[in-house]
PDB file of C-alpha atoms and ligand atoms in Angstrom:
ATOM      1  CA  MET A 238       0.000   0.000   0.000  1.00  0.00           C
ATOM      2  CA  LYS A 239       1.283   3.472  -0.842  1.00  0.00           C
ATOM      3  CA  ARG A 240       2.445   5.442   2.213  1.00  0.00           C
ATOM      4  CA  ARG A 241       0.550   8.666   2.888  1.00  0.00           C
ATOM      5  CA  PRO A 242       2.838  11.699   2.675  1.00  0.00           C
ATOM      6  CA  LYS A 243       3.430  13.444   5.979  1.00  0.00           C
ATOM      7  CA  ALA A 244       3.600  17.177   6.729  1.00  0.00           C
ATOM      8  CA  VAL A 245       4.996  18.856   9.817  1.00  0.00           C
ATOM      9  CA  VAL A 246       3.362  22.243  10.385  1.00  0.00           C
ATOM     10  CA  VAL A 247       5.042  24.630  12.816  1.00  0.00           C
ATOM     11  CA  GLY A 248       2.545  27.016  14.455  1.00  0.00           C
ATOM     12  CA  GLY A 249      -0.969  26.184  15.589  1.00  0.00           C
ATOM     13  CA  SER A 250      -2.567  29.584  15.038  1.00  0.00           C
ATOM     14  CA  VAL A 251      -5.064  30.285  12.251  1.00  0.00           C
ATOM     15  CA  ALA A 252      -2.575  29.772   9.394  1.00  0.00           C
ATOM     16  CA  GLY A 253      -1.208  26.497  10.817  1.00  0.00           C
ATOM     17  CA  ILE A 254      -4.651  25.053  11.583  1.00  0.00           C
ATOM     18  CA  ALA A 255      -5.899  26.102   8.124  1.00  0.00           C
ATOM     19  CA  CYS A 256      -2.878  24.384   6.500  1.00  0.00           C
ATOM     20  CA  ALA A 257      -3.621  21.255   8.525  1.00  0.00           C
ATOM     21  CA  HIS A 258      -7.212  21.197   7.211  1.00  0.00           C
ATOM     22  CA  SER A 259      -6.096  21.787   3.668  1.00  0.00           C
ATOM     23  CA  LEU A 260      -3.486  18.996   3.777  1.00  0.00           C
ATOM     24  CA  LEU A 261      -5.866  16.594   5.541  1.00  0.00           C
ATOM     25  CA  SER A 262      -8.398  17.097   2.773  1.00  0.00           C
ATOM     26  CA  ALA A 263      -5.627  16.124   0.303  1.00  0.00           C
ATOM     27  CA  ASP A 264      -5.119  12.935   2.366  1.00  0.00           C
ATOM     28  CA  TRP A 265      -1.841  13.899   4.040  1.00  0.00           C
ATOM     29  CA  ASP A 266      -0.747  12.776   7.463  1.00  0.00           C
ATOM     30  CA  ILE A 267      -0.316  15.913   9.602  1.00  0.00           C
ATOM     31  CA  VAL A 268       1.343  16.935  12.789  1.00  0.00           C
ATOM     32  CA  VAL A 269       1.165  20.530  14.032  1.00  0.00           C
ATOM     33  CA  LEU A 270       3.785  21.710  16.553  1.00  0.00           C
ATOM     34  CA  GLU A 271       2.621  24.621  18.703  1.00  0.00           C
ATOM     35  CA  LYS A 272       4.633  26.128  21.536  1.00  0.00           C
ATOM     36  CA  SER A 273       1.565  27.338  23.496  1.00  0.00           C
ATOM     37  CA  ARG A 274       0.801  24.737  26.105  1.00  0.00           C
ATOM     38  CA  CYS A 275      -2.949  24.562  25.440  1.00  0.00           C
ATOM     39  CA  PRO A 276      -5.528  25.847  22.929  1.00  0.00           C
ATOM     40  CA  PRO A 277      -6.338  29.549  23.347  1.00  0.00           C
ATOM     41  CA  THR A 278      -9.520  30.253  25.269  1.00  0.00           C
ATOM     42  CA  SER A 279     -12.175  32.266  23.462  1.00  0.00           C
ATOM     43  CA  CYS A 280     -12.146  35.973  24.242  1.00  0.00           C
ATOM     44  CA  PRO A 281     -14.890  38.212  22.798  1.00  0.00           C
ATOM     45  CA  THR A 282     -12.618  41.252  22.645  1.00  0.00           C
ATOM     46  CA  GLY A 283      -9.751  39.744  20.615  1.00  0.00           C
ATOM     47  CA  ALA A 284      -8.579  40.708  17.165  1.00  0.00           C
ATOM     48  CA  GLY A 285     -11.107  40.727  14.351  1.00  0.00           C
ATOM     49  CA  VAL A 286     -10.411  38.996  11.061  1.00  0.00           C
ATOM     50  CA  GLY A 287     -11.989  39.633   7.661  1.00  0.00           C
ATOM     51  CA  LEU A 288     -12.638  36.577   5.478  1.00  0.00           C
ATOM     52  CA  ASP A 289     -13.079  36.922   1.735  1.00  0.00           C
ATOM     53  CA  PRO A 290     -15.686  34.713   0.005  1.00  0.00           C
ATOM     54  CA  GLN A 291     -13.050  32.205  -1.148  1.00  0.00           C
ATOM     55  CA  SER A 292     -11.705  31.707   2.405  1.00  0.00           C
ATOM     56  CA  SER A 293     -15.248  31.222   3.715  1.00  0.00           C
ATOM     57  CA  ASN A 294     -15.896  28.596   1.028  1.00  0.00           C
ATOM     58  CA  PHE A 295     -12.704  26.707   1.905  1.00  0.00           C
ATOM     59  CA  ILE A 296     -13.534  26.735   5.602  1.00  0.00           C
ATOM     60  CA  ASN A 297     -17.088  25.519   4.937  1.00  0.00           C
ATOM     61  CA  THR A 298     -15.684  22.590   2.917  1.00  0.00           C
ATOM     62  CA  TRP A 299     -13.403  21.629   5.819  1.00  0.00           C
ATOM     63  CA  LEU A 300     -16.256  21.913   8.319  1.00  0.00           C
ATOM     64  CA  HIS A 301     -18.491  19.730   6.146  1.00  0.00           C
ATOM     65  CA  SER A 302     -15.890  16.984   5.873  1.00  0.00           C
ATOM     66  CA  SER A 303     -15.069  17.004   9.591  1.00  0.00           C
ATOM     67  CA  PRO A 304     -16.175  13.846  11.395  1.00  0.00           C
ATOM     68  CA  TYR A 305     -16.745  15.909  14.527  1.00  0.00           C
ATOM     69  CA  ASN A 306     -19.896  17.525  15.750  1.00  0.00           C
ATOM     70  CA  THR A 307     -18.910  21.065  14.741  1.00  0.00           C
ATOM     71  CA  PRO A 308     -21.136  23.674  13.071  1.00  0.00           C
ATOM     72  CA  HIS A 309     -21.116  23.133   9.325  1.00  0.00           C
ATOM     73  CA  SER A 310     -20.973  26.756   8.333  1.00  0.00           C
ATOM     74  CA  ILE A 311     -18.658  29.657   9.031  1.00  0.00           C
ATOM     75  CA  ARG A 312     -21.823  31.769   9.276  1.00  0.00           C
ATOM     76  CA  THR A 313     -22.352  30.622  12.866  1.00  0.00           C
ATOM     77  CA  ILE A 314     -19.357  32.669  14.060  1.00  0.00           C
ATOM     78  CA  THR A 315     -19.245  35.517  11.523  1.00  0.00           C
ATOM     79  CA  LEU A 316     -21.144  38.651  10.664  1.00  0.00           C
ATOM     80  CA  PRO A 317     -21.514  40.158   7.202  1.00  0.00           C
ATOM     81  CA  LEU A 318     -18.961  42.748   6.198  1.00  0.00           C
ATOM     82  CA  SER A 319     -20.771  43.596   2.997  1.00  0.00           C
ATOM     83  CA  ILE A 320     -19.321  46.928   1.911  1.00  0.00           C
ATOM     84  CA  ASP A 321     -15.740  48.176   2.040  1.00  0.00           C
ATOM     85  CA  GLN A 322     -15.349  51.928   2.309  1.00  0.00           C
ATOM     86  CA  ASN A 323     -12.177  53.922   2.800  1.00  0.00           C
ATOM     87  CA  GLN A 324     -12.706  57.470   3.904  1.00  0.00           C
ATOM     88  CA  SER A 325     -10.324  60.340   4.575  1.00  0.00           C
ATOM     89  CA  VAL A 326     -11.036  63.258   6.881  1.00  0.00           C
ATOM     90  CA  THR A 327      -9.054  66.475   6.594  1.00  0.00           C
ATOM     91  CA  GLY A 328      -9.126  69.742   8.486  1.00  0.00           C
ATOM     92  CA  GLY A 329     -10.902  70.384  11.757  1.00  0.00           C
ATOM     93  CA  GLY A 330     -13.830  72.374  13.153  1.00  0.00           C
ATOM     94  CA  ASN A 331     -15.815  74.114  10.420  1.00  0.00           C
ATOM     95  CA  LYS A 332     -13.197  73.158   7.822  1.00  0.00           C
ATOM     96  CA  LYS A 333     -13.558  69.456   8.409  1.00  0.00           C
ATOM     97  CA  ARG A 334     -13.933  67.659   5.077  1.00  0.00           C
ATOM     98  CA  SER A 335     -14.686  64.021   4.591  1.00  0.00           C
ATOM     99  CA  GLN A 336     -13.953  62.284   1.330  1.00  0.00           C
ATOM    100  CA  THR A 337     -14.698  58.753   0.174  1.00  0.00           C
ATOM    101  CA  ILE A 338     -11.504  57.294  -1.319  1.00  0.00           C
ATOM    102  CA  SER A 339     -12.968  53.981  -2.393  1.00  0.00           C
ATOM    103  CA  ARG A 340     -16.254  52.146  -1.929  1.00  0.00           C
ATOM    104  CA  ASP A 341     -16.771  48.530  -2.916  1.00  0.00           C
ATOM    105  CA  GLU A 342     -20.427  47.434  -2.801  1.00  0.00           C
ATOM    106  CA  GLU A 343     -19.480  43.878  -3.849  1.00  0.00           C
ATOM    107  CA  PHE A 344     -17.019  43.390  -0.974  1.00  0.00           C
ATOM    108  CA  ASN A 345     -18.981  40.491   0.522  1.00  0.00           C
ATOM    109  CA  PHE A 346     -16.515  39.606   3.296  1.00  0.00           C
ATOM    110  CA  ARG A 347     -17.461  38.025   6.641  1.00  0.00           C
ATOM    111  CA  SER A 348     -15.936  39.211   9.912  1.00  0.00           C
ATOM    112  CA  ALA A 349     -14.998  36.938  12.809  1.00  0.00           C
ATOM    113  CA  TYR A 350     -13.211  37.243  16.093  1.00  0.00           C
ATOM    114  CA  TRP A 351      -9.803  35.617  15.823  1.00  0.00           C
ATOM    115  CA  ALA A 352     -10.515  33.393  18.858  1.00  0.00           C
ATOM    116  CA  ASP A 353     -13.876  32.189  17.470  1.00  0.00           C
ATOM    117  CA  LEU A 354     -12.306  31.398  14.093  1.00  0.00           C
ATOM    118  CA  HIS A 355      -9.432  29.530  15.703  1.00  0.00           C
ATOM    119  CA  ALA A 356     -11.738  27.581  18.052  1.00  0.00           C
ATOM    120  CA  LEU A 357     -14.029  26.545  15.182  1.00  0.00           C
ATOM    121  CA  LEU A 358     -11.170  25.416  12.927  1.00  0.00           C
ATOM    122  CA  TYR A 359      -9.438  23.608  15.776  1.00  0.00           C
ATOM    123  CA  SER A 360     -12.588  21.790  16.917  1.00  0.00           C
ATOM    124  CA  ALA A 361     -13.043  20.390  13.397  1.00  0.00           C
ATOM    125  CA  LEU A 362      -9.574  18.742  13.426  1.00  0.00           C
ATOM    126  CA  PRO A 363      -8.839  15.241  14.738  1.00  0.00           C
ATOM    127  CA  SER A 364      -7.693  15.711  18.345  1.00  0.00           C
ATOM    128  CA  ASN A 365      -4.254  14.114  17.840  1.00  0.00           C
ATOM    129  CA  VAL A 366      -3.134  16.495  15.071  1.00  0.00           C
ATOM    130  CA  VAL A 367      -1.909  19.425  17.201  1.00  0.00           C
ATOM    131  CA  LEU A 368       0.897  18.821  19.692  1.00  0.00           C
ATOM    132  CA  TRP A 369       0.564  21.660  22.220  1.00  0.00           C
ATOM    133  CA  GLY A 370       3.615  22.684  24.255  1.00  0.00           C
ATOM    134  CA  HIS A 371       6.051  21.654  21.503  1.00  0.00           C
ATOM    135  CA  PHE A 372       8.661  24.322  20.768  1.00  0.00           C
ATOM    136  CA  PHE A 373      10.166  24.016  17.293  1.00  0.00           C
ATOM    137  CA  LEU A 374      13.981  24.128  17.427  1.00  0.00           C
ATOM    138  CA  SER A 375      15.440  23.246  14.036  1.00  0.00           C
ATOM    139  CA  PHE A 376      15.063  21.257  10.844  1.00  0.00           C
ATOM    140  CA  SER A 377      17.327  19.480   8.381  1.00  0.00           C
ATOM    141  CA  VAL A 378      16.644  18.078   4.942  1.00  0.00           C
ATOM    142  CA  SER A 379      18.162  14.787   3.820  1.00  0.00           C
ATOM    143  CA  ASP A 380      20.340  14.872   0.687  1.00  0.00           C
ATOM    144  CA  ASP A 381      18.617  12.159  -1.318  1.00  0.00           C
ATOM    145  CA  ILE A 382      16.165  13.076  -4.113  1.00  0.00           C
ATOM    146  CA  GLY A 383      12.705  13.684  -2.720  1.00  0.00           C
ATOM    147  CA  GLY A 384      14.476  13.806   0.652  1.00  0.00           C
ATOM    148  CA  SER A 385      12.655  13.857   3.936  1.00  0.00           C
ATOM    149  CA  VAL A 386      12.702  16.687   6.417  1.00  0.00           C
ATOM    150  CA  SER A 387      13.611  16.027  10.013  1.00  0.00           C
ATOM    151  CA  VAL A 388      12.237  18.447  12.605  1.00  0.00           C
ATOM    152  CA  LYS A 389      13.425  18.835  16.197  1.00  0.00           C
ATOM    153  CA  ALA A 390      11.193  20.231  18.935  1.00  0.00           C
ATOM    154  CA  ARG A 391      11.368  20.573  22.709  1.00  0.00           C
ATOM    155  CA  VAL A 392       8.444  19.222  24.723  1.00  0.00           C
ATOM    156  CA  LEU A 393       7.986  22.063  27.192  1.00  0.00           C
ATOM    157  CA  GLN A 394       6.493  19.946  29.953  1.00  0.00           C
ATOM    158  CA  THR A 395       9.357  17.432  30.087  1.00  0.00           C
ATOM    159  CA  ASP A 396      12.221  19.265  28.353  1.00  0.00           C
ATOM    160  CA  GLU A 397      12.561  16.204  26.139  1.00  0.00           C
ATOM    161  CA  ILE A 398      13.781  16.791  22.555  1.00  0.00           C
ATOM    162  CA  VAL A 399      11.713  14.931  19.980  1.00  0.00           C
ATOM    163  CA  GLU A 400      12.467  14.380  16.292  1.00  0.00           C
ATOM    164  CA  ILE A 401       9.680  14.105  13.739  1.00  0.00           C
ATOM    165  CA  VAL A 402      10.364  13.087  10.161  1.00  0.00           C
ATOM    166  CA  GLY A 403       8.091  14.187   7.336  1.00  0.00           C
ATOM    167  CA  ASP A 404       7.967  14.950   3.623  1.00  0.00           C
ATOM    168  CA  LEU A 405       6.993  18.605   3.946  1.00  0.00           C
ATOM    169  CA  LEU A 406       7.681  21.353   6.481  1.00  0.00           C
ATOM    170  CA  VAL A 407       5.185  24.227   6.712  1.00  0.00           C
ATOM    171  CA  GLY A 408       6.407  27.351   8.501  1.00  0.00           C
ATOM    172  CA  ALA A 409       3.210  28.842   9.949  1.00  0.00           C
ATOM    173  CA  ASP A 410       5.082  30.324  12.888  1.00  0.00           C
ATOM    174  CA  GLY A 411       3.951  33.915  12.415  1.00  0.00           C
ATOM    175  CA  CYS A 412       5.324  37.141  11.009  1.00  0.00           C
ATOM    176  CA  LEU A 413       8.641  36.653  12.826  1.00  0.00           C
ATOM    177  CA  SER A 414       8.934  33.072  11.536  1.00  0.00           C
ATOM    178  CA  SER A 415      12.223  31.413  12.476  1.00  0.00           C
ATOM    179  CA  ILE A 416      11.792  29.000   9.546  1.00  0.00           C
ATOM    180  CA  ARG A 417      11.583  31.865   7.055  1.00  0.00           C
ATOM    181  CA  GLN A 418      14.528  33.488   8.804  1.00  0.00           C
ATOM    182  CA  HIS A 419      16.507  30.283   8.234  1.00  0.00           C
ATOM    183  CA  LEU A 420      15.571  29.965   4.551  1.00  0.00           C
ATOM    184  CA  LEU A 421      15.625  33.687   3.736  1.00  0.00           C
ATOM    185  CA  PRO A 422      17.966  35.305   6.255  1.00  0.00           C
ATOM    186  CA  ASN A 423      18.246  38.671   4.541  1.00  0.00           C
ATOM    187  CA  PRO A 424      14.783  40.112   3.846  1.00  0.00           C
ATOM    188  CA  LYS A 425      13.830  42.712   6.446  1.00  0.00           C
ATOM    189  CA  LEU A 426      10.335  43.730   7.481  1.00  0.00           C
ATOM    190  CA  ARG A 427       9.312  46.795   5.520  1.00  0.00           C
ATOM    191  CA  TYR A 428       6.845  49.447   6.709  1.00  0.00           C
ATOM    192  CA  SER A 429       3.921  49.214   4.278  1.00  0.00           C
ATOM    193  CA  GLY A 430       3.105  52.895   4.547  1.00  0.00           C
ATOM    194  CA  TYR A 431       0.042  52.834   6.730  1.00  0.00           C
ATOM    195  CA  ALA A 432      -0.974  52.386  10.335  1.00  0.00           C
ATOM    196  CA  ALA A 433      -4.374  51.323  11.629  1.00  0.00           C
ATOM    197  CA  TRP A 434      -5.892  52.404  14.910  1.00  0.00           C
ATOM    198  CA  ARG A 435      -8.012  49.820  16.583  1.00  0.00           C
ATOM    199  CA  GLY A 436     -10.279  50.246  19.586  1.00  0.00           C
ATOM    200  CA  ILE A 437     -12.520  47.863  21.448  1.00  0.00           C
ATOM    201  CA  LEU A 438     -15.784  49.189  22.837  1.00  0.00           C
ATOM    202  CA  ASP A 439     -17.750  47.643  25.677  1.00  0.00           C
ATOM    203  CA  PHE A 440     -21.321  48.723  25.636  1.00  0.00           C
ATOM    204  CA  SER A 441     -22.583  45.324  26.766  1.00  0.00           C
ATOM    205  CA  MET A 442     -24.365  46.934  29.736  1.00  0.00           C
ATOM    206  CA  ASN A 443     -25.762  49.755  27.657  1.00  0.00           C
ATOM    207  CA  GLU A 444     -26.488  48.476  24.178  1.00  0.00           C
ATOM    208  CA  GLU A 445     -29.290  50.907  23.437  1.00  0.00           C
ATOM    209  CA  SER A 446     -27.208  54.015  24.207  1.00  0.00           C
ATOM    210  CA  ASP A 447     -27.214  56.779  21.592  1.00  0.00           C
ATOM    211  CA  THR A 448     -23.562  56.014  20.815  1.00  0.00           C
ATOM    212  CA  ILE A 449     -24.182  52.367  20.040  1.00  0.00           C
ATOM    213  CA  VAL A 450     -27.388  52.994  18.125  1.00  0.00           C
ATOM    214  CA  GLY A 451     -25.507  55.615  16.081  1.00  0.00           C
ATOM    215  CA  LEU A 452     -22.578  53.282  15.435  1.00  0.00           C
ATOM    216  CA  ARG A 453     -24.906  50.458  14.428  1.00  0.00           C
ATOM    217  CA  GLY A 454     -26.396  52.779  11.862  1.00  0.00           C
ATOM    218  CA  LEU A 455     -22.931  53.358  10.438  1.00  0.00           C
ATOM    219  CA  THR A 456     -21.641  49.827  10.248  1.00  0.00           C
ATOM    220  CA  GLN A 457     -23.113  46.394   9.956  1.00  0.00           C
ATOM    221  CA  ILE A 458     -20.282  44.582  11.678  1.00  0.00           C
ATOM    222  CA  LEU A 459     -21.244  45.646  15.176  1.00  0.00           C
ATOM    223  CA  GLY A 460     -23.261  42.898  16.743  1.00  0.00           C
ATOM    224  CA  SER A 461     -24.465  42.555  20.301  1.00  0.00           C
ATOM    225  CA  ALA A 462     -20.994  41.439  21.316  1.00  0.00           C
ATOM    226  CA  CYS A 463     -19.388  44.836  21.090  1.00  0.00           C
ATOM    227  CA  THR A 464     -17.555  45.466  24.197  1.00  0.00           C
ATOM    228  CA  LEU A 465     -15.921  48.516  25.638  1.00  0.00           C
ATOM    229  CA  ILE A 466     -12.722  50.154  25.175  1.00  0.00           C
ATOM    230  CA  LEU A 467     -10.125  48.989  27.387  1.00  0.00           C
ATOM    231  CA  VAL A 468      -7.364  49.189  24.909  1.00  0.00           C
ATOM    232  CA  LEU A 469      -6.593  51.429  22.034  1.00  0.00           C
ATOM    233  CA  GLU A 470      -3.889  49.825  19.999  1.00  0.00           C
ATOM    234  CA  VAL A 471      -1.913  51.131  17.107  1.00  0.00           C
ATOM    235  CA  ILE A 472      -1.233  48.381  14.632  1.00  0.00           C
ATOM    236  CA  VAL A 473       1.572  49.390  12.359  1.00  0.00           C
ATOM    237  CA  HIS A 474       1.435  47.262   9.257  1.00  0.00           C
ATOM    238  CA  TYR A 475       4.582  45.700   7.992  1.00  0.00           C
ATOM    239  CA  MET A 476       5.218  43.666   4.914  1.00  0.00           C
ATOM    240  CA  SER A 477       7.994  41.178   4.573  1.00  0.00           C
TER     241      SER A 477
HETATM  242  C1  LIG B 160      -2.788  43.231  18.521  1.00  0.00           C
HETATM  243  C2  LIG B 160      -3.093  42.577  17.192  1.00  0.00           C
HETATM  244  C3  LIG B 160      -4.270  42.882  16.541  1.00  0.00           C
HETATM  245  C4  LIG B 160      -4.558  42.292  15.296  1.00  0.00           C
HETATM  246  N1  LIG B 160      -5.724  42.619  14.680  1.00  0.00           N
HETATM  247  C5  LIG B 160      -6.026  42.059  13.502  1.00  0.00           C
HETATM  248  C6  LIG B 160      -7.239  42.378  12.868  1.00  0.00           C
HETATM  249  O1  LIG B 160      -8.027  43.180  13.371  1.00  0.00           O
HETATM  250  N2  LIG B 160      -7.521  41.763  11.698  1.00  0.00           N
HETATM  251  C7  LIG B 160      -6.657  40.862  11.130  1.00  0.00           C
HETATM  252  O2  LIG B 160      -6.971  40.316  10.077  1.00  0.00           O
HETATM  253  N3  LIG B 160      -5.507  40.564  11.716  1.00  0.00           N
HETATM  254  C8  LIG B 160      -5.171  41.139  12.875  1.00  0.00           C
HETATM  255  N4  LIG B 160      -3.992  40.858  13.479  1.00  0.00           N
HETATM  256  C9  LIG B 160      -3.091  39.971  12.812  1.00  0.00           C
HETATM  257  C10 LIG B 160      -3.527  38.542  13.044  1.00  0.00           C
HETATM  258  O3  LIG B 160      -3.448  38.246  14.425  1.00  0.00           O
HETATM  259  C11 LIG B 160      -2.558  37.724  12.283  1.00  0.00           C
HETATM  260  O4  LIG B 160      -2.662  38.075  10.914  1.00  0.00           O
HETATM  261  C12 LIG B 160      -2.834  36.234  12.385  1.00  0.00           C
HETATM  262  O5  LIG B 160      -2.910  35.815  13.727  1.00  0.00           O
HETATM  263  C13 LIG B 160      -1.679  35.571  11.691  1.00  0.00           C
HETATM  264  O6  LIG B 160      -1.859  34.204  11.854  1.00  0.00           O
HETATM  265  P1  LIG B 160      -0.650  33.230  11.704  1.00  0.00           P
HETATM  266  O7  LIG B 160      -1.204  31.871  11.983  1.00  0.00           O
HETATM  267  O8  LIG B 160       0.057  33.483  10.416  1.00  0.00           O
HETATM  268  O9  LIG B 160       0.417  33.690  12.795  1.00  0.00           O
HETATM  269  P2  LIG B 160       0.309  33.876  14.354  1.00  0.00           P
HETATM  270  O10 LIG B 160      -1.084  34.105  14.792  1.00  0.00           O
HETATM  271  O11 LIG B 160       1.348  34.862  14.736  1.00  0.00           O
HETATM  272  O12 LIG B 160       0.715  32.435  14.888  1.00  0.00           O
HETATM  273  C14 LIG B 160       2.007  31.910  14.862  1.00  0.00           C
HETATM  274  C15 LIG B 160       1.975  30.690  15.768  1.00  0.00           C
HETATM  275  O13 LIG B 160       3.224  30.057  15.721  1.00  0.00           O
HETATM  276  C16 LIG B 160       3.578  29.690  17.037  1.00  0.00           C
HETATM  277  N5  LIG B 160       5.028  29.603  17.084  1.00  0.00           N
HETATM  278  C17 LIG B 160       5.931  30.590  16.854  1.00  0.00           C
HETATM  279  N6  LIG B 160       7.180  30.133  17.020  1.00  0.00           N
HETATM  280  C18 LIG B 160       7.070  28.823  17.360  1.00  0.00           C
HETATM  281  C19 LIG B 160       8.022  27.801  17.683  1.00  0.00           C
HETATM  282  N7  LIG B 160       9.344  28.034  17.685  1.00  0.00           N
HETATM  283  N8  LIG B 160       7.545  26.578  17.979  1.00  0.00           N
HETATM  284  C20 LIG B 160       6.230  26.305  17.986  1.00  0.00           C
HETATM  285  N9  LIG B 160       5.282  27.231  17.710  1.00  0.00           N
HETATM  286  C21 LIG B 160       5.699  28.483  17.403  1.00  0.00           C
HETATM  287  C22 LIG B 160       3.025  30.811  17.909  1.00  0.00           C
HETATM  288  O14 LIG B 160       2.862  30.397  19.257  1.00  0.00           O
HETATM  289  C23 LIG B 160       1.689  31.070  17.226  1.00  0.00           C
HETATM  290  O15 LIG B 160       0.653  30.267  17.731  1.00  0.00           O
HETATM  291  C24 LIG B 160      -3.667  41.404  14.709  1.00  0.00           C
HETATM  292  C25 LIG B 160      -2.475  41.097  15.381  1.00  0.00           C
HETATM  293  C26 LIG B 160      -2.189  41.673  16.601  1.00  0.00           C
HETATM  294  C27 LIG B 160      -0.894  41.349  17.296  1.00  0.00           C
END
């Protein structure tokens, strides 16, 4: 019988879990190494993620083919993000001018909280796929044609070093990926030219306030889960 190819995915966040689904649906054997010791717990005020129609379709396919009792549609954890509008405001006081830079009526994205998206994708995976508390250390590729890749990781609970051999290594270890750093040591992160301000509002005790009613009129993505501003972050976008 032909051996199933095996992939080792480093990073068990949204990219790593999505890769695991994609490879499982192509009949690969998968192991995901994640340094966090346990799955993240859902937090309603975490980062928000926009999903384009193609991503939503992929995720729905994975959910449908999951043998587990998970919701079969991404709709259960997302809200419509139908229109994309970029606006600029210049001046102040009486001279304040607002201008629409772009408006896409066909945007048709869905928005999800990062934690909800991760929890849904993770719950649809076989439970033995993700090895929590496994810190990726290094990899080496054998010299023979079609060579295998050997990955070393430290088990954080025991300090034991384990070696996993596969046919493919996927570096889903984030924007500061040590795997990318190894393969492409020179590229530096580059400022993309824009910064986004992000705030989280908590009006859960006062959902019918004028502020919330006004905001709801402006945007469709605010559901009943909007929760108040504890943090105002500046996310400076970088490209690598
Ligand atoms: C404050 C903040 C707000 C954000 N807001 C938004 C937003 O509003 N909308 C949006 O679309 N995106 C947002 N983002 C970005 C979003 O979080 C990322 O795009 C997304 O999480 C990237 O997913 P990823 O799986 O590629 O990487 P990450 O989420 O960074 O995951 C990398 C994973 O690899 C693991 N890992 C790293 N090194 C190792 C190792 N050596 N061994 C084992 N595991 C390892 C990490 O523990 C982590 O789980 C935000 C990010 C931040 C920090």
